[in-house]
Coordinates of C-alpha atoms and ligand atoms in Angstrom, one line a residue:
M1 CA -1.9 -25.5 1.6
Y2 CA 0.2 -22.3 0.9
T3 CA 3.2 -21.1 2.9
I4 CA 2.8 -17.5 3.7
T5 CA 4.9 -15.4 6.3
L6 CA 3.2 -13.2 8.6
I7 CA 4.2 -9.9 10.5
P8 CA 1.7 -8.4 12.2
G9 CA 3.0 -5.9 13.6
D10 CA 2.5 -3.2 16.4
G11 CA -0.1 -0.7 17.5
I12 CA -3.3 -1.8 16.0
G13 CA -1.2 -4.6 13.8
P14 CA -2.2 -7.4 15.4
E15 CA -5.4 -6.3 16.1
V16 CA -6.0 -6.4 11.8
T17 CA -3.7 -9.3 10.8
D18 CA -5.9 -11.1 13.4
A19 CA -9.1 -10.0 11.4
A20 CA -7.3 -10.7 7.3
C21 CA -6.4 -14.2 8.8
K22 CA -9.8 -15.3 9.9
V23 CA -11.5 -14.1 6.9
I24 CA -8.4 -15.7 4.0
N25 CA -9.4 -19.1 6.5
A26 CA -13.2 -18.8 6.1
T27 CA -12.9 -18.6 1.8
G28 CA -11.6 -21.9 2.6
V29 CA -8.1 -21.3 1.6
N30 CA -5.5 -23.1 3.4
V31 CA -2.6 -21.5 4.7
Q32 CA 0.0 -22.2 7.0
W33 CA 2.0 -18.8 8.6
E34 CA 5.6 -19.1 9.2
R35 CA 4.6 -15.8 11.8
F36 CA 7.4 -13.0 13.9
E37 CA 6.6 -10.7 15.6
D38 CA 9.9 -9.8 17.0
V39 CA 9.7 -6.2 14.8
G40 CA 10.1 -3.0 15.1
F41 CA 10.8 -1.8 18.2
R42 CA 10.4 -5.5 19.7
G43 CA 12.8 -6.9 17.5
I44 CA 15.9 -4.4 19.2
E45 CA 14.7 -5.5 21.9
K46 CA 14.4 -8.8 21.1
F47 CA 17.0 -9.5 19.1
G48 CA 19.0 -5.8 19.0
H49 CA 17.9 -5.2 15.7
P50 CA 14.2 -4.2 14.3
L51 CA 14.3 -6.0 11.4
P52 CA 15.8 -9.6 11.9
D53 CA 17.5 -11.8 9.4
D54 CA 15.1 -14.7 9.6
V55 CA 12.1 -12.7 9.1
L56 CA 13.8 -11.9 5.6
S57 CA 14.8 -15.2 5.1
S58 CA 11.0 -16.4 5.7
I59 CA 9.7 -13.9 2.9
R60 CA 12.7 -15.2 0.2
K61 CA 11.8 -18.5 0.8
N62 CA 8.1 -17.7 1.0
R63 CA 7.7 -15.2 -1.8
I64 CA 4.5 -14.1 0.1
A65 CA 4.1 -12.1 3.2
L66 CA 1.3 -10.3 4.9
K67 CA 1.9 -7.4 7.1
G68 CA 0.5 -4.9 9.8
P69 CA 2.4 -1.8 10.5
V70 CA 5.2 -1.4 12.5
T71 CA 5.5 2.0 13.9
T72 CA 8.8 4.2 13.1
P73 CA 10.5 6.5 15.5
V74 CA 10.2 10.3 14.7
G75 CA 13.3 12.0 14.1
E76 CA 15.2 9.5 15.3
G77 CA 16.3 6.1 16.1
F78 CA 15.8 3.3 14.3
R79 CA 15.5 3.5 10.0
S80 CA 11.7 2.4 9.1
I81 CA 11.2 -1.8 8.1
N82 CA 8.1 -0.2 6.1
V83 CA 11.4 1.4 4.0
S84 CA 13.6 -1.1 4.3
L85 CA 11.5 -4.4 3.5
R86 CA 11.0 -2.8 0.4
Q87 CA 14.5 -1.8 -0.2
K88 CA 16.1 -5.1 0.7
L89 CA 13.2 -7.5 -1.4
D90 CA 13.1 -5.5 -4.4
L91 CA 9.8 -4.3 -3.8
Y92 CA 10.0 -1.5 -6.1
V93 CA 5.8 -1.3 -7.0
N94 CA 3.8 -0.1 -3.9
L95 CA 0.1 -0.5 -5.3
R96 CA -2.8 1.5 -3.2
P97 CA -6.4 0.6 -5.0
C98 CA -8.6 3.3 -3.6
K99 CA -11.7 2.8 -4.8
L100 CA -15.4 4.1 -2.3
L101 CA -17.8 1.4 -1.2
P102 CA -21.2 1.7 -0.9
G103 CA -22.4 3.3 1.7
L104 CA -20.4 5.8 2.7
L105 CA -21.3 9.4 3.2
T106 CA -18.3 11.1 1.4
P107 CA -18.7 14.7 -0.3
F108 CA -18.3 12.5 -3.9
T109 CA -19.1 9.6 -5.9
G110 CA -17.5 6.9 -8.4
V111 CA -14.2 7.2 -6.8
D112 CA -11.8 4.6 -8.1
L113 CA -8.7 4.8 -8.4
V114 CA -4.9 3.0 -8.0
I115 CA -2.3 4.2 -6.7
F116 CA 1.1 3.0 -7.8
R117 CA 4.0 4.4 -6.0
E118 CA 7.6 4.0 -6.5
N119 CA 8.9 2.2 -3.3
T120 CA 13.1 2.1 -3.4
E121 CA 14.6 5.1 -4.6
G122 CA 13.6 8.8 -3.7
L123 CA 13.8 10.9 -1.3
Y124 CA 13.3 7.4 0.6
S125 CA 16.6 6.6 -0.9
G126 CA 17.7 6.7 2.9
I127 CA 20.9 8.6 1.6
E128 CA 20.9 10.8 4.0
S129 CA 23.7 13.3 6.8
Y130 CA 23.9 15.6 8.9
D131 CA 26.5 18.3 8.8
E132 CA 27.9 19.5 13.0
R133 CA 29.6 22.2 12.2
L134 CA 28.1 23.5 9.6
E135 CA 25.0 22.7 11.2
I136 CA 22.8 21.3 7.7
A137 CA 21.0 18.4 6.6
D138 CA 21.0 16.4 4.1
S139 CA 18.2 13.6 1.9
I140 CA 19.4 12.6 -1.1
A141 CA 16.2 12.3 -3.8
R142 CA 17.9 9.3 -5.3
I143 CA 16.0 8.6 -8.9
T144 CA 17.6 6.1 -11.2
R145 CA 16.3 5.7 -15.3
K146 CA 16.0 2.2 -13.9
G147 CA 13.9 2.6 -11.4
S148 CA 12.0 4.7 -13.5
R149 CA 11.4 2.5 -16.0
R150 CA 10.2 -0.1 -14.4
I151 CA 7.4 0.6 -12.1
L152 CA 6.9 2.7 -15.2
R153 CA 6.3 -0.6 -17.4
Y154 CA 5.1 -2.1 -14.5
A155 CA 2.1 0.1 -14.6
F156 CA 1.5 0.6 -18.3
E157 CA 1.5 -3.3 -18.2
W158 CA -1.2 -3.0 -15.5
V159 CA -3.7 -0.3 -17.2
L160 CA -3.7 -2.4 -20.2
A161 CA -4.4 -5.2 -18.4
N162 CA -6.8 -4.3 -16.8
Q163 CA -9.1 -2.1 -18.9
R164 CA -8.8 0.9 -17.1
K165 CA -8.9 4.2 -18.8
R166 CA -6.0 6.5 -17.9
L167 CA -2.7 6.8 -16.7
T168 CA -1.7 10.0 -15.2
A169 CA 1.7 10.2 -14.3
V170 CA 2.8 12.9 -11.1
H171 CA 6.3 15.1 -10.5
K172 CA 7.5 18.8 -10.5
A173 CA 9.7 18.3 -13.0
N174 CA 9.6 23.1 -12.9
V175 CA 11.1 22.4 -9.9
L176 CA 13.4 19.3 -9.2
K177 CA 14.2 19.1 -12.8
L178 CA 16.9 16.2 -13.0
S179 CA 15.1 13.2 -9.9
T180 CA 11.5 14.3 -11.2
G181 CA 12.6 15.7 -14.2
L182 CA 14.2 11.8 -15.3
F183 CA 11.0 10.5 -13.8
L184 CA 8.6 12.5 -16.3
E185 CA 11.2 12.1 -19.4
E186 CA 11.2 7.9 -18.8
A187 CA 7.2 8.3 -18.6
L188 CA 7.1 10.3 -21.6
A189 CA 9.1 7.7 -23.5
T190 CA 7.6 4.7 -21.3
A191 CA 3.9 6.2 -23.7
A192 CA 5.4 6.5 -26.6
E193 CA 5.5 2.5 -26.3
Y194 CA 1.8 2.7 -24.8
P195 CA -0.5 4.2 -27.6
D196 CA -3.6 2.4 -26.4
V197 CA -3.1 3.8 -23.7
R198 CA -4.0 7.3 -22.5
F199 CA -1.4 9.3 -21.1
D200 CA -1.0 12.8 -19.0
Q201 CA 1.0 14.8 -16.6
F202 CA 0.9 16.7 -13.9
I203 CA 2.3 18.5 -11.4
V204 CA 2.2 17.4 -7.8
D205 CA 1.1 20.4 -6.1
N206 CA -1.7 21.1 -8.5
M207 CA -2.3 17.2 -8.8
A208 CA -3.3 17.1 -4.1
M209 CA -5.9 20.1 -6.0
Q210 CA -7.7 18.2 -8.3
L211 CA -7.9 15.5 -6.3
V212 CA -9.5 16.7 -3.5
I213 CA -12.0 19.0 -6.0
K214 CA -12.8 16.0 -8.6
P215 CA -11.5 13.0 -7.8
E216 CA -13.7 10.7 -9.8
Q217 CA -12.1 13.0 -13.3
F218 CA -8.8 10.6 -12.5
D219 CA -8.1 6.6 -12.9
C220 CA -4.8 5.1 -12.7
I221 CA -1.8 7.7 -11.0
V222 CA 2.1 6.7 -11.5
T223 CA 4.5 8.4 -9.5
T224 CA 7.2 9.0 -7.0
N225 CA 8.1 7.5 -3.4
L226 CA 7.2 10.3 -1.4
F227 CA 4.9 12.0 -3.9
G228 CA 3.2 8.5 -3.5
D229 CA 3.2 8.2 0.1
I230 CA 1.5 11.5 0.7
L231 CA -1.0 11.0 -2.6
S232 CA -2.4 8.1 -1.8
D233 CA -2.8 8.9 2.3
L234 CA -4.8 12.0 0.3
C235 CA -7.1 9.5 -2.0
A236 CA -7.6 7.2 1.5
G237 CA -9.1 10.6 2.8
L238 CA -11.6 10.8 -0.5
V239 CA -12.8 7.6 0.6
G240 CA -13.7 7.3 3.3
G241 CA -10.1 6.8 5.4
L242 CA -7.1 5.1 6.0
G243 CA -8.9 2.6 7.7
M244 CA -10.2 1.6 3.9
V245 CA -7.2 1.0 1.4
P246 CA -5.1 -1.6 0.9
G247 CA -1.7 -2.2 -0.4
A248 CA 1.1 -4.1 -2.0
N249 CA 4.0 -4.2 -2.4
I250 CA 5.5 -5.9 -5.4
G251 CA 8.9 -7.3 -6.9
D252 CA 10.0 -9.4 -10.2
D253 CA 9.6 -12.6 -7.5
I254 CA 8.5 -11.3 -4.3
A255 CA 5.1 -9.7 -3.0
V256 CA 4.6 -7.7 1.2
F257 CA 0.4 -7.3 1.3
E258 CA -0.4 -4.1 3.7
A259 CA -2.3 -1.6 4.4
V260 CA -1.7 2.4 3.6
H261 CA -2.3 3.5 7.1
G262 CA 0.2 2.7 9.9
S263 CA 0.1 1.1 13.6
A264 CA -2.3 4.3 14.8
P265 CA -1.4 4.2 18.8
D266 CA -4.3 6.8 18.9
I267 CA -6.8 3.9 19.1
A268 CA -4.3 0.8 19.2
G269 CA -5.8 -1.7 21.8
T270 CA -9.5 -0.3 21.9
S271 CA -10.9 -2.3 19.1
K272 CA -12.0 1.2 17.1
A273 CA -9.4 0.0 14.2
N274 CA -11.0 -1.0 11.1
P275 CA -10.3 -4.2 9.9
T276 CA -11.8 -3.3 5.9
A277 CA -7.6 -2.1 4.6
L278 CA -6.3 -5.1 5.5
I279 CA -9.2 -7.4 5.2
R280 CA -9.1 -5.6 1.2
S281 CA -4.8 -6.5 1.2
A282 CA -5.4 -10.4 1.7
A283 CA -7.9 -9.9 -0.5
L284 CA -5.0 -8.4 -2.9
L285 CA -2.4 -11.3 -2.1
L286 CA -5.0 -13.9 -2.5
H287 CA -5.2 -12.7 -6.2
H288 CA -1.9 -12.5 -6.2
I289 CA -1.5 -16.2 -5.4
G290 CA -4.3 -17.4 -7.8
E291 CA -6.8 -17.7 -5.8
T292 CA -9.2 -15.4 -7.8
E293 CA -12.2 -16.9 -6.2
A294 CA -11.5 -16.6 -3.2
S295 CA -10.3 -12.8 -3.8
V296 CA -14.4 -11.6 -5.1
Q297 CA -15.5 -12.9 -2.3
I298 CA -14.3 -11.4 0.0
E299 CA -14.3 -7.6 -2.1
Q300 CA -17.9 -8.5 -2.0
A301 CA -18.6 -9.8 1.5
V302 CA -16.9 -6.1 2.1
T303 CA -18.6 -4.5 -0.1
R304 CA -22.1 -6.1 1.6
A305 CA -21.1 -4.9 4.8
Y306 CA -21.2 -1.4 3.6
E307 CA -24.5 -1.5 1.8
E308 CA -25.8 -3.0 5.5
G309 CA -23.8 -0.6 7.6
T310 CA -24.7 -2.5 10.7
S311 CA -21.4 -3.6 12.2
L312 CA -19.4 -0.9 11.2
T313 CA -16.2 0.8 13.2
P314 CA -16.6 4.4 14.4
D315 CA -14.3 6.3 12.0
V316 CA -16.8 5.1 9.5
G317 CA -19.2 6.3 11.2
G318 CA -20.0 2.9 13.6
T319 CA -20.4 1.8 16.7
A320 CA -19.3 -2.0 15.9
S321 CA -15.6 -2.8 17.5
T322 CA -12.6 -4.8 15.1
G323 CA -14.0 -8.3 16.5
E324 CA -17.7 -7.3 15.2
M325 CA -17.4 -6.1 12.0
T326 CA -14.6 -8.9 11.0
D327 CA -17.8 -11.6 12.3
E328 CA -20.2 -9.9 10.5
I329 CA -17.5 -10.0 7.6
V330 CA -16.7 -13.9 7.4
H331 CA -20.8 -14.9 8.5
L332 CA -21.3 -12.9 4.6
I333 CA -18.3 -15.0 3.2
T334 CA -19.8 -18.4 4.6
D335 CA -23.3 -17.9 3.5
M336 CA -22.2 -17.2 0.9
S337 CA -20.2 -20.2 0.9
N338 CA -23.2 -21.6 1.6
Ligands
LIG1 P1 -1.1 6.1 11.5 O1 -2.1 5.2 9.3 O2 -1.1 5.1 11.7 O3 -3.0 6.9 11.8 C1 -2.7 8.3 11.1 C2 -4.7 8.5 11.9 O4 -5.7 7.3 10.5 C3 -4.8 8.2 12.9 O5 -6.1 9.0 13.4 C4 -5.6 7.2 13.3 O6 -6.1 6.4 14.4 C5 -6.3 6.8 11.6 N1 -6.7 5.1 11.2 C6 -5.5 4.6 10.8 N2 -5.7 3.1 10.5 C7 -7.1 3.6 10.8 C8 -7.8 1.9 11.2 N3 -7.4 0.8 10.4 N4 -9.0 2.2 11.1 C9 -9.5 3.3 11.8 N5 -8.1 4.0 12.3 C10 -7.2 4.4 11.5 O7 -0.1 6.9 10.6 P2 0.3 7.7 11.7 O8 0.0 8.2 13.0 O9 1.0 9.0 10.8 O10 1.9 7.0 11.8 C11 2.0 6.1 13.4 C12 2.5 5.4 13.3 O11 2.7 4.5 12.4 C13 4.0 5.9 12.5 O12 5.4 5.7 13.9 C14 4.5 5.1 11.5 O13 6.4 5.6 11.4 C15 3.9 4.2 11.7 N6 3.4 3.8 9.7 C16 3.6 2.7 9.5 C17 3.4 2.2 8.1 C18 3.5 0.6 7.4 O14 4.0 -0.1 8.6 N7 3.5 0.4 6.5 C19 2.7 3.1 7.4 C20 2.2 3.9 7.9 C21 2.9 4.8 9.3
LIG2 MG1 2.4 6.7 4.2

C-alpha cells in the first residue's frame, strides 16, 4: 500500500485526475490518496493562501504526488502555484516525453522526443519588479551554475540509462550571452564527461523551426525553464496536442507527476477533456515507485485504445467523453490481467 498526495486541481483537473486514479486502481496497485482540493483560487477562498502548508507537508512526507492542473490568474493575482511547488520542493527536472501513438492523424511519423526542462530558475525565478515612476518592468532570468549542472547531469544520465540516441541542448547564447551562455558552457562541459552520448546544441528559434519541419531528427532535448515550457507545448502539438503529453517534476527525493497541459477553462465541465496526458503521468509515477509492470500495462492499454480508435475524445478526432475513454482504458487493463 502506497500513500500518495493527490491534488485534483481545477478546470479539467478533477475530471482527468479522477481518470488517472481509476486507471491506477485497475492495475491492482494499492494506493491510499491524501487528497487536497483547496489549492489555487480555492485555497485563497478557504485559507487565504493558494498553496496551504499542509499540502507541502503531505508531499514532503509521502515524497510522491499526482497533480491536476491549477489555474493561475494572468497578469495579476497570486503567483503560479505550479512554479512555487517546483521551487519550494526543489523539483529541478521537468521530464516531458512526447511520443506519437498509433492511429493519430498527424503530419509526422516516428516522433519520440523527451524534453528535460530546467524547472526552478531562469525567467521563472520569480525575481520581478515594477518601477512606478519610470514605468519599467523587470523580470530577471537568473541561471546558476549549480542549477544548470544538475539538470544537465540528470539528462545525460537518463539518456545513457535509457539507451537513447542523442541529446540536444537548446539555448539563446548568441543574445543572452551571460544567462543562457552559462547554461551552454555547462552543457559543453558536461558533454565532455559523457563521450558515449551523441551531443549537439541548437539556438532556440532555429530549434522551433526544425521541430515543426522534421521532428523525427531529434531525440532528447535539455533546456532552460522558459524555452522548455514553450518547446514542450510545441512538441505536444507534434504528437496530437496537449491532451497527449505527460510530465514529471523530479527532485533528489520528491517527485510530482502532472500533465503538460493546463486547466483548459474552455472545455472544463463539458466531459471533453482527454485523460491520456494524466493517465500517462500516472504510468510515469508507477514506473518511478518501482511498479514497472503496472506502468507498462497502462502504456499498453493507452496504445491499444488509440489503435482501436473507437473511444477517443474530440481533441484527437473521436466522440467519446472523458469518462467513456477512461472506462475503455480500464477495460483494456482488466482484459490484460485476465
Ligand atoms: P491549457 O493547456 O489549459 O489549454 C490550451 C488548449 O489546449 C485549450 O484549447 C485546451 O482546451 C486544450 N487542452 C488542454 N488540455 C487538454 C486536454 N486534456 N484535452 C483536450 N484539450 C486540452 O493552457 P491555457 O489555456 O494557456 O491555460 C489555462 C490555465 O491553466 C492558466 O490559468 C494556466 O496558468 C494554467 N496552467 C496550469 C498548468 C499546471 O497546473 N501545471 C500548466 C499550464 C497552464
Ligand atoms: Mg506550460
